[in-house]
CSV table of N, CA and C in Angstrom, one decimal:
chain,number,residue,atom,x,y,z
F,1,UNK,N,245.7,143.8,154.3
F,1,UNK,CA,245.8,143.2,155.6
F,1,UNK,C,247.2,143.4,156.2
F,2,UNK,N,247.3,143.9,157.4
F,2,UNK,CA,248.6,144.2,157.9
F,2,UNK,C,249.1,143.0,158.7
F,3,UNK,N,250.1,142.3,158.2
F,3,UNK,CA,250.6,141.0,158.8
F,3,UNK,C,251.6,141.3,159.9
F,4,UNK,N,251.7,140.5,160.8
F,4,UNK,CA,252.7,140.7,161.9
F,4,UNK,C,254.0,140.1,161.4
F,5,UNK,N,255.1,140.9,161.6
F,5,UNK,CA,256.4,140.4,161.2
F,5,UNK,C,256.9,139.3,162.1
F,6,UNK,N,257.5,138.2,161.6
F,6,UNK,CA,258.0,137.2,162.4
F,6,UNK,C,259.0,137.7,163.4
F,7,UNK,N,259.1,137.1,164.6
F,7,UNK,CA,260.0,137.5,165.6
F,7,UNK,C,261.4,137.6,165.1
F,8,UNK,N,261.9,136.5,164.4
F,8,UNK,CA,263.2,136.5,163.9
F,8,UNK,C,263.6,137.6,163.0
F,9,UNK,N,262.7,138.1,162.3
F,9,UNK,CA,262.9,139.3,161.4
F,9,UNK,C,262.9,140.6,162.2
F,10,UNK,N,261.8,140.7,163.0
F,10,UNK,CA,261.6,141.9,163.7
F,10,UNK,C,262.7,142.2,164.7
F,11,UNK,N,263.2,141.2,165.4
F,11,UNK,CA,264.2,141.4,166.4
F,11,UNK,C,265.6,140.8,166.0
F,12,UNK,N,265.9,140.9,164.8
F,12,UNK,CA,267.1,140.4,164.2
F,12,UNK,C,268.4,140.7,165.0
F,13,UNK,N,268.5,142.0,165.4
F,13,UNK,CA,269.7,142.5,166.1
F,13,UNK,C,269.9,141.8,167.4
F,14,UNK,N,268.9,141.3,168.0
F,14,UNK,CA,269.0,140.6,169.3
F,14,UNK,C,269.2,139.1,169.3
F,15,UNK,N,269.2,138.6,168.1
F,15,UNK,CA,269.2,137.1,168.0
F,15,UNK,C,270.6,136.6,168.2
F,16,UNK,N,270.7,135.3,168.6
F,16,UNK,CA,272.0,134.6,168.7
F,16,UNK,C,272.6,134.4,167.2
F,17,UNK,N,273.8,134.3,167.1
F,17,UNK,CA,274.5,134.3,165.8
F,17,UNK,C,274.0,133.1,164.9
F,18,UNK,N,273.7,132.0,165.5
F,18,UNK,CA,273.2,130.8,164.6
F,18,UNK,C,271.9,131.1,164.0
F,19,UNK,N,271.0,131.8,164.7
F,19,UNK,CA,269.7,132.2,164.1
F,19,UNK,C,269.8,133.3,163.2
F,20,UNK,N,270.7,134.3,163.4
F,20,UNK,CA,271.0,135.4,162.5
F,20,UNK,C,271.4,134.8,161.2
F,21,UNK,N,272.3,133.8,161.2
F,21,UNK,CA,272.7,133.2,159.9
F,21,UNK,C,271.6,132.6,159.1
F,22,UNK,N,270.6,132.0,159.8
F,22,UNK,CA,269.4,131.4,159.2
F,22,UNK,C,268.6,132.5,158.5
F,23,UNK,N,268.5,133.7,159.2
F,23,UNK,CA,267.7,134.8,158.7
F,23,UNK,C,268.5,135.4,157.5
F,24,UNK,N,269.8,135.5,157.6
F,24,UNK,CA,270.6,136.0,156.5
F,24,UNK,C,270.5,135.1,155.2
F,25,UNK,N,270.5,133.8,155.4
F,25,UNK,CA,270.4,132.9,154.3
F,25,UNK,C,269.0,133.1,153.6
F,26,UNK,N,268.0,133.3,154.4
F,26,UNK,CA,266.6,133.5,153.9
F,26,UNK,C,266.6,134.8,153.1
F,27,UNK,N,267.1,135.9,153.7
F,27,UNK,CA,267.1,137.2,153.0
F,27,UNK,C,267.9,137.2,151.7
F,28,UNK,N,269.0,136.5,151.7
F,28,UNK,CA,269.9,136.4,150.5
F,28,UNK,C,269.2,135.7,149.4
F,29,UNK,N,268.2,134.9,149.7
F,29,UNK,CA,267.5,134.2,148.6
F,29,UNK,C,266.3,134.9,148.0
F,30,UNK,N,266.1,136.1,148.5
F,30,UNK,CA,265.0,136.9,148.0
F,30,UNK,C,265.4,137.6,146.7
F,31,UNK,N,264.5,138.0,145.9
F,31,UNK,CA,264.8,138.8,144.7
F,31,UNK,C,265.3,140.2,145.1
F,32,UNK,N,266.0,140.8,144.2
F,32,UNK,CA,266.8,142.0,144.5
F,32,UNK,C,266.0,143.1,145.3
F,33,UNK,N,264.8,143.6,144.8
F,33,UNK,CA,264.1,144.6,145.5
F,33,UNK,C,263.7,144.2,146.9
F,34,UNK,N,263.2,143.0,147.0
F,34,UNK,CA,262.7,142.5,148.4
F,34,UNK,C,264.0,142.4,149.3
F,35,UNK,N,265.0,141.9,148.7
F,35,UNK,CA,266.3,141.7,149.5
F,35,UNK,C,266.8,143.0,150.0
F,36,UNK,N,266.8,144.0,149.1
F,36,UNK,CA,267.3,145.3,149.6
F,36,UNK,C,266.4,145.9,150.7
F,37,UNK,N,265.1,145.8,150.5
F,37,UNK,CA,264.1,146.2,151.5
F,37,UNK,C,264.4,145.5,152.8
F,38,UNK,N,264.4,144.2,152.7
F,38,UNK,CA,264.6,143.3,153.9
F,38,UNK,C,265.9,143.7,154.7
F,39,UNK,N,266.9,143.9,153.9
F,39,UNK,CA,268.2,144.3,154.6
F,39,UNK,C,268.1,145.6,155.4
F,40,UNK,N,267.5,146.6,154.7
F,40,UNK,CA,267.3,147.9,155.4
F,40,UNK,C,266.3,147.8,156.6
F,41,UNK,N,265.2,147.0,156.4
F,41,UNK,CA,264.2,146.9,157.4
F,41,UNK,C,264.6,146.1,158.6
F,42,UNK,N,265.2,144.9,158.4
F,42,UNK,CA,265.5,144.0,159.5
F,42,UNK,C,266.9,144.1,160.0
F,43,UNK,N,267.9,144.3,159.1
F,43,UNK,CA,269.2,144.3,159.5
F,43,UNK,C,269.6,145.7,160.0
F,44,UNK,N,269.1,146.7,159.4
F,44,UNK,CA,269.5,148.1,159.7
F,44,UNK,C,268.4,148.7,160.6
F,45,UNK,N,267.2,148.0,160.8
F,45,UNK,CA,266.1,148.4,161.6
F,45,UNK,C,265.6,149.8,161.3
F,46,UNK,N,265.4,150.1,160.0
F,46,UNK,CA,264.9,151.3,159.5
F,46,UNK,C,263.3,151.2,159.3
F,47,UNK,N,262.7,152.4,159.4
F,47,UNK,CA,261.2,152.4,159.2
F,47,UNK,C,260.9,152.3,157.7
F,48,UNK,N,259.7,152.0,157.4
F,48,UNK,CA,259.3,151.9,156.0
F,48,UNK,C,259.4,153.3,155.3
F,49,UNK,N,259.0,154.3,156.1
F,49,UNK,CA,259.1,155.7,155.5
F,49,UNK,C,260.5,156.0,155.1
F,50,UNK,N,261.5,155.7,155.9
F,50,UNK,CA,262.9,156.0,155.6
F,50,UNK,C,263.3,155.2,154.4
F,51,UNK,N,263.0,153.9,154.4
F,51,UNK,CA,263.4,153.0,153.3
F,51,UNK,C,262.8,153.5,152.0
F,52,UNK,N,261.5,153.9,152.0
F,52,UNK,CA,260.9,154.4,150.8
F,52,UNK,C,261.6,155.6,150.3
F,53,UNK,N,262.1,156.5,151.1
F,53,UNK,CA,262.9,157.7,150.7
F,53,UNK,C,264.2,157.2,150.1
F,54,UNK,N,264.9,156.3,150.8
F,54,UNK,CA,266.2,155.9,150.3
F,54,UNK,C,266.1,155.1,149.0
F,55,UNK,N,265.1,154.3,148.8
F,55,UNK,CA,265.0,153.4,147.7
F,55,UNK,C,264.2,154.1,146.5
F,56,UNK,N,263.5,155.2,146.8
F,56,UNK,CA,262.7,155.8,145.8
F,56,UNK,C,261.4,155.1,145.5
F,57,UNK,N,260.9,154.4,146.4
F,57,UNK,CA,259.6,153.6,146.2
F,57,UNK,C,258.5,154.3,147.0
F,58,UNK,N,257.3,154.0,146.6
F,58,UNK,CA,256.2,154.5,147.4
F,58,UNK,C,256.0,153.5,148.6
F,59,UNK,N,255.5,154.0,149.7
F,59,UNK,CA,255.4,153.2,150.9
F,59,UNK,C,254.5,152.0,150.7
F,60,UNK,N,253.5,152.1,149.9
F,60,UNK,CA,252.6,151.0,149.7
F,60,UNK,C,253.3,149.9,148.9
F,61,UNK,N,254.3,150.2,148.1
F,61,UNK,CA,255.0,149.2,147.4
F,61,UNK,C,255.9,148.4,148.4
F,62,UNK,N,256.4,149.1,149.4
F,62,UNK,CA,257.3,148.5,150.4
F,62,UNK,C,256.4,147.6,151.3
F,63,UNK,N,255.2,148.1,151.6
F,63,UNK,CA,254.3,147.2,152.4
F,63,UNK,C,253.9,145.9,151.7
F,64,UNK,N,253.8,146.1,150.3
F,64,UNK,CA,253.6,144.9,149.5
F,64,UNK,C,254.8,143.9,149.6
F,65,UNK,N,256.0,144.5,149.5
F,65,UNK,CA,257.2,143.7,149.7
F,65,UNK,C,257.2,143.0,151.0
F,66,UNK,N,256.9,143.8,152.0
F,66,UNK,CA,256.9,143.3,153.4
F,66,UNK,C,256.0,142.1,153.6
F,67,UNK,N,254.8,142.2,153.0
F,67,UNK,CA,253.8,141.1,153.1
F,67,UNK,C,254.3,139.9,152.3
F,68,UNK,N,254.9,140.1,151.2
F,68,UNK,CA,255.5,139.0,150.4
F,68,UNK,C,256.6,138.3,151.2
F,69,UNK,N,257.4,139.1,151.8
F,69,UNK,CA,258.5,138.5,152.6
F,69,UNK,C,258.0,137.7,153.8
F,70,UNK,N,257.0,138.2,154.4
F,70,UNK,CA,256.4,137.5,155.5
F,70,UNK,C,255.8,136.2,155.0
F,71,UNK,N,255.1,136.2,153.9
F,71,UNK,CA,254.5,135.0,153.3
F,71,UNK,C,255.6,134.0,153.0
F,72,UNK,N,256.7,134.4,152.4
F,72,UNK,CA,257.8,133.6,152.0
F,72,UNK,C,258.4,133.0,153.3
F,73,UNK,N,258.6,133.8,154.3
F,73,UNK,CA,259.2,133.4,155.6
F,73,UNK,C,258.3,132.2,156.2
F,74,UNK,N,257.0,132.5,156.2
F,74,UNK,CA,256.1,131.4,156.7
F,74,UNK,C,256.2,130.1,155.9
F,75,UNK,N,256.4,130.2,154.6
F,75,UNK,CA,256.5,129.0,153.8
F,75,UNK,C,257.9,128.4,153.9
F,76,UNK,N,258.9,129.3,154.0
F,76,UNK,CA,260.3,128.8,154.1
F,76,UNK,C,260.5,128.0,155.3
F,77,UNK,N,259.8,128.3,156.4
F,77,UNK,CA,260.0,127.6,157.7
F,77,UNK,C,258.9,126.7,158.0
F,78,UNK,N,258.0,126.5,157.1
F,78,UNK,CA,256.8,125.6,157.3
F,78,UNK,C,257.2,124.2,156.9
F,79,UNK,N,256.8,123.2,157.7
F,79,UNK,CA,257.2,121.8,157.4
F,79,UNK,C,256.6,121.4,156.1
F,80,UNK,N,255.4,121.8,155.7
F,80,UNK,CA,254.8,121.5,154.5
F,80,UNK,C,255.7,122.0,153.3
F,81,UNK,N,256.2,123.2,153.5
F,81,UNK,CA,257.1,123.8,152.4
F,81,UNK,C,258.3,122.9,152.2
F,82,UNK,N,258.9,122.6,153.3
F,82,UNK,CA,260.1,121.7,153.3
F,82,UNK,C,259.8,120.4,152.6
F,83,UNK,N,258.6,119.8,152.9
F,83,UNK,CA,258.2,118.5,152.4
F,83,UNK,C,258.1,118.7,150.8
F,84,UNK,N,257.4,119.7,150.4
F,84,UNK,CA,257.1,119.9,149.0
F,84,UNK,C,258.4,120.3,148.2
F,85,UNK,N,259.3,121.0,148.9
F,85,UNK,CA,260.6,121.4,148.3
F,85,UNK,C,261.4,120.1,148.0
F,86,UNK,N,261.4,119.2,149.0
F,86,UNK,CA,262.1,118.0,148.8
F,86,UNK,C,261.5,117.1,147.7
F,87,UNK,N,260.2,117.1,147.6
F,87,UNK,CA,259.5,116.4,146.5
F,87,UNK,C,259.9,116.9,145.2
F,88,UNK,N,260.0,118.2,145.0
F,88,UNK,CA,260.4,118.8,143.7
F,88,UNK,C,261.8,118.4,143.4
F,89,UNK,N,262.7,118.5,144.4
F,89,UNK,CA,264.1,118.2,144.2
F,89,UNK,C,264.3,116.7,143.9
F,90,UNK,N,263.5,115.8,144.5
F,90,UNK,CA,263.5,114.4,144.2
F,90,UNK,C,263.1,114.1,142.8
F,91,UNK,N,262.0,114.8,142.4
F,91,UNK,CA,261.6,114.6,141.0
F,91,UNK,C,262.6,115.0,140.0
F,92,UNK,N,263.3,116.1,140.3
F,92,UNK,CA,264.3,116.6,139.4
F,92,UNK,C,265.5,115.7,139.4
F,93,UNK,N,265.8,115.1,140.6
F,93,UNK,CA,267.0,114.2,140.7
F,93,UNK,C,266.6,112.9,139.9
F,94,UNK,N,265.4,112.5,140.0
F,94,UNK,CA,265.0,111.2,139.4
F,94,UNK,C,265.0,111.4,137.8
F,95,UNK,N,264.5,112.5,137.3
F,95,UNK,CA,264.3,112.7,135.9
F,95,UNK,C,265.5,113.5,135.2
F,96,UNK,N,266.3,114.1,136.0
F,96,UNK,CA,267.4,115.0,135.5
F,96,UNK,C,266.9,116.4,135.1
F,97,UNK,N,265.9,116.4,134.3
F,97,UNK,CA,265.3,117.7,133.9
F,97,UNK,C,263.8,117.5,133.7
F,98,UNK,N,263.0,118.5,133.9
F,98,UNK,CA,261.6,118.4,133.6
F,98,UNK,C,261.0,119.7,133.1
F,99,UNK,N,260.2,119.6,132.1
F,99,UNK,CA,259.4,120.8,131.7
F,99,UNK,C,258.5,121.2,132.8
F,100,UNK,N,258.1,122.4,132.8
F,100,UNK,CA,257.2,123.0,133.8
F,100,UNK,C,256.0,122.1,134.0
F,101,UNK,N,255.3,121.9,132.9
F,101,UNK,CA,254.0,121.1,132.9
F,101,UNK,C,254.2,119.7,133.5
F,102,UNK,N,255.3,119.0,133.1
F,102,UNK,CA,255.6,117.7,133.6
F,102,UNK,C,255.9,117.7,135.1
F,103,UNK,N,256.7,118.7,135.5
F,103,UNK,CA,257.0,118.9,136.9
F,103,UNK,C,255.7,119.1,137.7
F,104,UNK,N,254.8,119.9,137.1
F,104,UNK,CA,253.6,120.2,137.8
F,104,UNK,C,252.7,118.9,137.9
F,105,UNK,N,252.6,118.1,136.8
F,105,UNK,CA,251.9,116.9,136.9
F,105,UNK,C,252.6,115.9,137.9
F,106,UNK,N,253.9,115.9,137.9
F,106,UNK,CA,254.6,115.0,138.8
F,106,UNK,C,254.3,115.3,140.2
F,107,UNK,N,254.1,116.5,140.5
F,107,UNK,CA,253.8,116.9,141.9
F,107,UNK,C,252.4,116.6,142.4
F,108,UNK,N,251.5,116.4,141.4
F,108,UNK,CA,250.1,116.0,141.7
F,108,UNK,C,249.5,116.9,142.8
F,109,UNK,N,249.3,118.2,142.4
F,109,UNK,CA,248.9,119.2,143.4
F,109,UNK,C,247.7,118.8,144.2
F,110,UNK,N,246.7,118.3,143.5
F,110,UNK,CA,245.4,118.0,144.2
F,110,UNK,C,245.6,117.0,145.3
F,111,UNK,N,246.4,116.0,145.0
F,111,UNK,CA,246.6,114.9,146.0
F,111,UNK,C,247.5,115.4,147.1
F,112,UNK,N,248.5,116.3,146.8
F,112,UNK,CA,249.4,116.7,147.8
F,112,UNK,C,248.9,117.8,148.7
F,113,UNK,N,247.8,118.5,148.3
F,113,UNK,CA,247.3,119.6,149.1
F,113,UNK,C,248.0,120.9,148.8
F,114,UNK,N,248.9,120.9,147.8
F,114,UNK,CA,249.7,122.1,147.5
F,114,UNK,C,248.9,122.8,146.4
F,115,UNK,N,248.7,124.2,146.5
F,115,UNK,CA,248.0,124.9,145.5
F,115,UNK,C,249.1,125.4,144.5
F,116,UNK,N,248.6,125.9,143.3
F,116,UNK,CA,249.5,126.3,142.3
F,116,UNK,C,250.4,127.5,142.7
F,117,UNK,N,249.9,128.4,143.4
F,117,UNK,CA,250.7,129.6,143.8
F,117,UNK,C,251.8,129.1,144.8
F,118,UNK,N,251.5,128.2,145.7
F,118,UNK,CA,252.5,127.7,146.5
F,118,UNK,C,253.6,126.9,145.7
F,119,UNK,N,253.2,126.2,144.7
F,119,UNK,CA,254.1,125.4,143.9
F,119,UNK,C,255.0,126.4,143.2
F,120,UNK,N,254.5,127.5,142.6
F,120,UNK,CA,255.3,128.5,142.0
F,120,UNK,C,256.2,129.2,142.9
F,121,UNK,N,255.8,129.5,144.2
F,121,UNK,CA,256.6,130.1,145.2
F,121,UNK,C,257.8,129.2,145.5
F,122,UNK,N,257.6,127.9,145.6
F,122,UNK,CA,258.6,126.9,145.9
F,122,UNK,C,259.6,126.9,144.7
F,123,UNK,N,259.1,126.9,143.5
F,123,UNK,CA,260.0,126.9,142.3
F,123,UNK,C,260.9,128.2,142.3
F,124,UNK,N,260.2,129.3,142.6
F,124,UNK,CA,261.0,130.6,142.6
F,124,UNK,C,262.0,130.5,143.7
F,125,UNK,N,261.7,130.0,144.8
F,125,UNK,CA,262.7,129.9,145.9
F,125,UNK,C,263.8,129.0,145.5
F,126,UNK,N,263.5,127.9,144.9
F,126,UNK,CA,264.6,126.9,144.5
F,126,UNK,C,265.5,127.5,143.5
F,127,UNK,N,264.9,128.3,142.6
F,127,UNK,CA,265.8,128.9,141.5
F,127,UNK,C,266.6,130.1,142.2
F,128,UNK,N,266.0,130.9,143.0
F,128,UNK,CA,266.7,132.0,143.7
F,128,UNK,C,267.8,131.4,144.6
F,129,UNK,N,267.6,130.3,145.2
F,129,UNK,CA,268.6,129.7,146.1
F,129,UNK,C,269.8,129.1,145.3
F,130,UNK,N,269.6,128.9,144.0
F,130,UNK,CA,270.6,128.3,143.2
F,130,UNK,C,270.6,126.8,143.1
F,131,UNK,N,269.7,126.2,143.9
F,131,UNK,CA,269.6,124.7,143.9
F,131,UNK,C,269.1,124.2,142.5
F,132,UNK,N,268.2,125.0,141.9
F,132,UNK,CA,267.6,124.6,140.6
F,132,UNK,C,267.8,125.7,139.6
F,133,UNK,N,268.0,125.3,138.4
F,133,UNK,CA,268.1,126.3,137.3
F,133,UNK,C,267.0,126.2,136.3
F,134,UNK,N,266.7,127.2,135.6
F,134,UNK,CA,265.6,127.2,134.7
F,134,UNK,C,266.1,127.6,133.3
F,135,UNK,N,265.8,126.8,132.3
F,135,UNK,CA,266.1,127.1,130.9
F,135,UNK,C,264.8,127.3,130.2
F,136,UNK,N,264.8,128.1,129.1
F,136,UNK,CA,263.7,128.2,128.3
F,136,UNK,C,264.1,127.8,126.9
F,137,UNK,N,263.1,127.4,126.1
F,137,UNK,CA,263.3,127.1,124.7
F,137,UNK,C,262.0,127.3,123.9
F,138,UNK,N,262.2,127.6,122.6
F,138,UNK,CA,261.1,127.8,121.8
F,138,UNK,C,260.4,126.4,121.4
F,139,UNK,N,259.1,126.3,121.7
F,139,UNK,CA,258.5,125.1,121.3
F,139,UNK,C,257.7,125.3,120.0
F,140,UNK,N,257.0,124.3,119.6
F,140,UNK,CA,256.2,124.4,118.4
F,140,UNK,C,255.2,125.5,118.5
F,141,UNK,N,255.1,126.3,117.4
F,141,UNK,CA,254.1,127.3,117.5
F,141,UNK,C,254.8,128.7,117.7
F,142,UNK,N,254.3,129.7,117.1
F,142,UNK,CA,254.9,131.0,117.2
F,142,UNK,C,254.9,131.6,118.6
F,143,UNK,N,256.1,132.0,119.0
F,143,UNK,CA,256.2,132.7,120.3
F,143,UNK,C,255.9,131.8,121.6
F,144,UNK,N,255.8,130.5,121.4
F,144,UNK,CA,255.6,129.6,122.5
F,144,UNK,C,256.9,129.2,123.1
F,145,UNK,N,257.0,129.6,124.4
F,145,UNK,CA,258.3,129.3,125.1
F,145,UNK,C,257.9,128.3,126.2
F,146,UNK,N,258.8,127.3,126.4
F,146,UNK,CA,258.6,126.3,127.4
F,146,UNK,C,259.8,126.5,128.4
F,147,UNK,N,259.6,126.1,129.6
F,147,UNK,CA,260.6,126.2,130.6
F,147,UNK,C,261.0,124.8,131.1
F,148,UNK,N,262.2,124.6,131.3
F,148,UNK,CA,262.8,123.3,131.8
F,148,UNK,C,263.5,123.6,133.1
F,149,UNK,N,263.2,122.8,134.1
F,149,UNK,CA,263.9,122.9,135.4
F,149,UNK,C,264.8,121.8,135.6
F,150,UNK,N,266.0,122.0,136.2
F,150,UNK,CA,267.0,121.0,136.4
F,150,UNK,C,267.8,121.4,137.7
F,151,UNK,N,268.3,120.3,138.3
F,151,UNK,CA,269.2,120.6,139.4
F,151,UNK,C,270.5,121.3,138.9
F,152,UNK,N,271.1,122.1,139.7
F,152,UNK,CA,272.2,122.9,139.3
F,152,UNK,C,273.3,122.0,138.7
F,153,UNK,N,273.5,120.8,139.3
F,153,UNK,CA,274.6,119.9,138.9
F,153,UNK,C,274.4,119.4,137.5
F,154,UNK,N,273.2,119.5,136.9
F,154,UNK,CA,272.9,119.1,135.5
F,154,UNK,C,273.1,120.2,134.5
F,155,UNK,N,273.5,121.4,135.0
F,155,UNK,CA,273.6,122.5,134.1
F,155,UNK,C,274.6,122.3,132.9
F,156,UNK,N,275.7,121.7,133.2
F,156,UNK,CA,276.7,121.5,132.2
F,156,UNK,C,276.1,120.6,131.0
F,157,UNK,N,275.3,119.6,131.4
F,157,UNK,CA,274.7,118.7,130.4
F,157,UNK,C,273.7,119.5,129.5
F,158,UNK,N,273.0,120.4,130.1
F,158,UNK,CA,271.9,121.2,129.4
F,158,UNK,C,272.5,122.4,128.7
F,159,UNK,N,273.5,123.0,129.2
F,159,UNK,CA,274.0,124.2,128.6
F,159,UNK,C,274.6,124.0,127.3
F,160,UNK,N,275.0,122.8,126.9
F,160,UNK,CA,275.5,122.4,125.6
F,160,UNK,C,274.5,122.4,124.5
F,161,UNK,N,273.2,122.4,124.9
F,161,UNK,CA,272.1,122.3,124.0
F,161,UNK,C,271.8,123.8,123.5
F,162,UNK,N,272.1,124.0,122.2
F,162,UNK,CA,271.9,125.4,121.7
F,162,UNK,C,270.5,125.9,121.7
F,163,UNK,N,269.5,125.0,121.8
F,163,UNK,CA,268.1,125.4,121.8
F,163,UNK,C,267.7,126.0,123.2
F,164,UNK,N,268.5,125.7,124.2
F,164,UNK,CA,268.1,126.1,125.6
F,164,UNK,C,268.8,127.4,125.9
F,165,UNK,N,268.1,128.2,126.6
F,165,UNK,CA,268.6,129.5,127.1
F,165,UNK,C,268.4,129.6,128.6
F,166,UNK,N,269.5,129.8,129.3
F,166,UNK,CA,269.4,129.9,130.8
F,166,UNK,C,268.8,131.2,131.1
F,167,UNK,N,267.7,131.2,131.9
F,167,UNK,CA,266.9,132.4,132.2
F,167,UNK,C,267.6,133.2,133.3
F,168,UNK,N,267.6,134.5,133.2
F,168,UNK,CA,268.1,135.4,134.2
F,168,UNK,C,267.0,135.7,135.3
F,169,UNK,N,267.4,136.3,136.4
F,169,UNK,CA,266.5,136.6,137.5
F,169,UNK,C,265.3,137.4,137.0
F,170,UNK,N,265.5,138.4,136.2
F,170,UNK,CA,264.4,139.2,135.7
F,170,UNK,C,263.4,138.4,134.8
F,171,UNK,N,263.9,137.4,134.1
F,171,UNK,CA,263.1,136.6,133.3
F,171,UNK,C,262.3,135.6,134.1
F,172,UNK,N,262.7,135.3,135.3
F,172,UNK,CA,262.1,134.3,136.1
F,172,UNK,C,260.9,134.8,136.8
F,173,UNK,N,260.7,136.1,136.8
F,173,UNK,CA,259.6,136.7,137.6
F,173,UNK,C,258.3,136.1,137.2
F,174,UNK,N,258.1,135.6,135.9
F,174,UNK,CA,256.9,135.1,135.5
F,174,UNK,C,257.1,133.6,135.3
F,175,UNK,N,256.8,132.8,136.3
F,175,UNK,CA,256.9,131.3,136.2
F,175,UNK,C,255.4,130.8,136.2
F,176,UNK,N,254.6,131.5,135.4
F,176,UNK,CA,253.2,131.1,135.3
F,176,UNK,C,252.9,130.0,134.3
F,177,UNK,N,253.8,129.9,133.3
F,177,UNK,CA,253.4,128.9,132.3
F,177,UNK,C,254.7,128.2,131.9
F,178,UNK,N,254.5,127.1,131.2
F,178,UNK,CA,255.7,126.4,130.8
F,178,UNK,C,255.5,126.1,129.4
């Protein structure tokens, strides 16, 4: 499905400075390949064909990135997204740190109207923005890894625990389980 690019992205070069800053903040929170694509597409106003040549990607991959960016943009500026983002931050503030499963239960997705993919997108966004950090640790059982989420300001308390490992961007790509 070919989605329509939001006005703010499509016409970036014509926007007033305050709205440009909002778009730049959004683009800077994207993961590296999407961020590079978005910069070339919206800030430099290049075609997907040119970007594919420059980045060494197939055009269909860049269309996939484009659609993901549009979905994230829609969620980023959607009131519901902001509401659920604030709920996640409040839960982390209240508890200090939460395992993925407990955070998921705390959000009560069925009651809130949030689906699992939206929940994961919000978590990815919060981690990418630096507001939240994700640690992993080995739990009981072979190869079982759990994820713990915390507000950035609690990192010092958690990083002293030798069982916890701060996850890097590439390791955060799969926030499917906890």
